[in-house]
Amino acid sequence: MSQAAEGVNPDAHDALVEEFGMHVGRAMGWPPMAGRAAGLLMLSEKPMTLAELQDALDASKGSVSEMTRLLMDNGTVERSKEAGQRHFVYRWRDDAWVGCLQHIVASTTQLRELAEHAQVLGAGMTAVQQQRLSEMQEYYHFMVGRLETLLSEYTAARESRRTQP
């Protein structure tokens, strides 16, 4: 599996990719293969084709295609086609953590909108049901506000670090 850069311990590289599979996959609710693909692309110094990912992950084309789509949807990986090339390449975004947090904000915002709509639709429901819907709406309103603040703070701090000599 090793895609380690020259001079890098391939065992450490492969161990990290496997740990990403276990830990990132589990924490994000992804299949382990998505975590392994994330680890591999994060550690890769160059973009990789689908075939290179398949080979490195010892996985089928369908599985790798599905996992890269998941990673793109979650804001960490981007796909592009280099001039004059036939195949798309995948690479870890330079701002992957910003992309990840943007995805979380967007997903949580969708849930807040659902909660607001549910509260309107539930107006005629029992007091217990209305209370639960109200708490759902309150929770997601709170979370979106905090996540937007975190995104703003993280983005500003990241930009500040990048502009320092």
Coordinates of C-alpha atoms in Angstrom, one line a residue:
M1 CA 0.0 0.0 0.0
S2 CA 2.8 2.4 0.7
Q3 CA 2.8 5.7 -1.1
A4 CA 5.3 7.2 1.4
A5 CA 7.6 10.0 0.1
E6 CA 11.2 9.2 -0.4
G7 CA 13.0 9.2 3.0
V8 CA 9.8 8.6 4.9
N9 CA 9.3 5.4 6.9
P10 CA 6.8 3.4 4.8
D11 CA 5.6 1.5 7.9
A12 CA 4.7 4.7 9.7
H13 CA 2.9 6.0 6.6
D14 CA 0.9 2.8 6.2
A15 CA 0.1 2.7 9.9
L16 CA -1.2 6.2 9.8
V17 CA -3.4 5.4 6.8
E18 CA -4.8 2.4 8.7
E19 CA -5.4 4.5 11.8
F20 CA -7.2 7.1 9.8
G21 CA -9.4 4.2 8.5
M22 CA -10.3 3.2 12.0
H23 CA -10.5 6.5 13.8
V24 CA -11.5 9.1 11.2
G25 CA -14.0 6.7 9.6
R26 CA -15.6 5.9 13.0
A27 CA -15.6 9.5 14.2
M28 CA -17.2 10.8 11.0
G29 CA -19.6 8.0 10.6
W30 CA -17.8 6.9 7.4
P31 CA -16.8 3.4 6.3
P32 CA -13.2 2.6 7.2
M33 CA -12.2 2.8 3.5
A34 CA -13.2 6.5 3.4
G35 CA -10.9 7.1 6.4
R36 CA -8.1 5.2 4.8
A37 CA -8.6 7.2 1.5
A38 CA -8.6 10.4 3.5
G39 CA -5.3 9.5 5.3
L40 CA -3.7 8.4 2.0
L41 CA -4.6 11.7 0.2
M42 CA -3.7 13.8 3.2
L43 CA -0.2 12.2 3.3
S44 CA 0.3 12.2 -0.5
E45 CA 2.5 15.0 -1.8
K46 CA 0.9 14.8 -5.2
P47 CA -2.5 14.3 -6.6
M48 CA -3.5 10.7 -7.2
T49 CA -5.6 9.1 -10.0
L50 CA -8.5 6.8 -9.2
A51 CA -6.3 3.9 -10.4
E52 CA -3.4 4.9 -8.0
L53 CA -5.9 5.1 -5.1
Q54 CA -7.3 1.7 -6.0
D55 CA -3.8 0.2 -6.0
A56 CA -2.7 1.9 -2.8
L57 CA -5.9 1.0 -1.0
D58 CA -6.2 -2.4 -2.5
A59 CA -9.9 -1.6 -3.3
S60 CA -12.3 -1.8 -6.2
K61 CA -12.9 1.1 -8.6
G62 CA -16.5 1.4 -7.3
S63 CA -15.4 1.6 -3.7
V64 CA -12.7 4.2 -4.3
S65 CA -15.0 6.2 -6.5
E66 CA -17.7 6.2 -3.8
M67 CA -15.2 7.1 -1.0
T68 CA -13.6 10.0 -3.0
R69 CA -17.1 11.3 -3.6
L70 CA -17.8 11.2 0.1
L71 CA -14.6 13.0 0.9
M72 CA -15.4 15.7 -1.7
D73 CA -18.9 16.1 -0.3
N74 CA -17.4 16.5 3.2
G75 CA -15.1 19.3 2.0
T76 CA -11.7 17.6 2.4
V77 CA -10.8 16.4 -1.1
E78 CA -11.0 18.0 -4.5
R79 CA -11.0 16.4 -8.0
S80 CA -9.5 18.1 -11.0
K81 CA -8.3 17.2 -14.5
E82 CA -4.8 18.5 -15.3
A83 CA -4.3 20.0 -18.8
G84 CA -3.7 17.4 -21.4
Q85 CA -4.6 14.5 -19.1
R86 CA -7.3 11.9 -19.6
H87 CA -7.9 11.1 -16.0
F88 CA -9.2 13.0 -13.0
V89 CA -6.9 13.4 -10.1
Y90 CA -7.8 13.7 -6.4
R91 CA -5.9 15.7 -3.9
W92 CA -6.3 16.8 -0.3
R93 CA -7.5 20.4 -0.2
D94 CA -5.1 22.9 1.1
D95 CA -8.0 24.3 3.2
A96 CA -9.5 20.8 4.0
W97 CA -10.2 21.7 7.6
V98 CA -12.1 24.8 6.6
G99 CA -14.0 22.7 4.0
C100 CA -14.8 20.1 6.7
L101 CA -16.1 22.8 9.0
Q102 CA -18.1 24.4 6.2
H103 CA -19.7 21.0 5.5
I104 CA -20.6 20.7 9.2
V105 CA -22.1 24.2 9.2
A106 CA -24.1 23.5 6.1
S107 CA -25.4 20.1 7.4
T108 CA -26.4 21.6 10.7
T109 CA -28.1 24.5 9.0
Q110 CA -30.2 22.0 7.0
L111 CA -31.2 20.4 10.3
R112 CA -32.1 23.7 11.8
E113 CA -34.3 24.5 8.8
L114 CA -36.0 21.1 9.3
A115 CA -36.5 21.8 13.0
E116 CA -38.1 25.2 12.2
H117 CA -40.4 23.6 9.6
A118 CA -41.2 20.7 11.9
Q119 CA -42.2 23.1 14.6
V120 CA -44.7 24.9 12.3
L121 CA -46.1 21.6 11.1
G122 CA -46.3 20.3 14.7
A123 CA -48.4 23.3 15.9
G124 CA -51.4 21.1 16.5
M125 CA -49.6 18.2 18.2
T126 CA -49.6 17.4 21.8
A127 CA -47.7 19.5 24.4
V128 CA -45.0 16.8 24.7
Q129 CA -44.5 16.6 20.9
Q130 CA -44.4 20.4 20.6
Q131 CA -41.9 20.7 23.4
R132 CA -39.6 18.2 21.8
L133 CA -39.8 20.0 18.4
S134 CA -39.2 23.3 20.2
E135 CA -36.1 21.8 21.9
M136 CA -34.9 20.5 18.5
Q137 CA -35.2 23.9 17.0
E138 CA -33.5 25.6 19.9
Y139 CA -30.6 23.1 19.8
Y140 CA -30.0 23.5 16.1
H141 CA -30.3 27.3 16.3
F142 CA -27.7 27.3 19.1
M143 CA -25.4 24.9 17.2
V144 CA -25.5 26.8 13.9
G145 CA -24.6 30.0 15.7
R146 CA -21.7 28.5 17.5
L147 CA -20.4 26.6 14.4
E148 CA -20.6 29.8 12.3
T149 CA -18.5 31.6 15.0
L150 CA -16.0 28.7 15.1
L151 CA -15.7 28.7 11.3
S152 CA -15.1 32.5 11.3
E153 CA -12.5 32.3 14.1
Y154 CA -10.7 29.3 12.6
T155 CA -10.6 30.9 9.1
A156 CA -9.2 34.1 10.5
A157 CA -6.6 32.3 12.6
R158 CA -5.6 30.2 9.7
E159 CA -5.3 33.2 7.4
S160 CA -3.2 35.0 10.1
R161 CA -0.8 32.0 10.4
R162 CA -0.4 31.9 6.6
T163 CA 0.4 35.6 6.3
Q164 CA 3.0 35.6 9.1
P165 CA 6.7 35.4 7.9

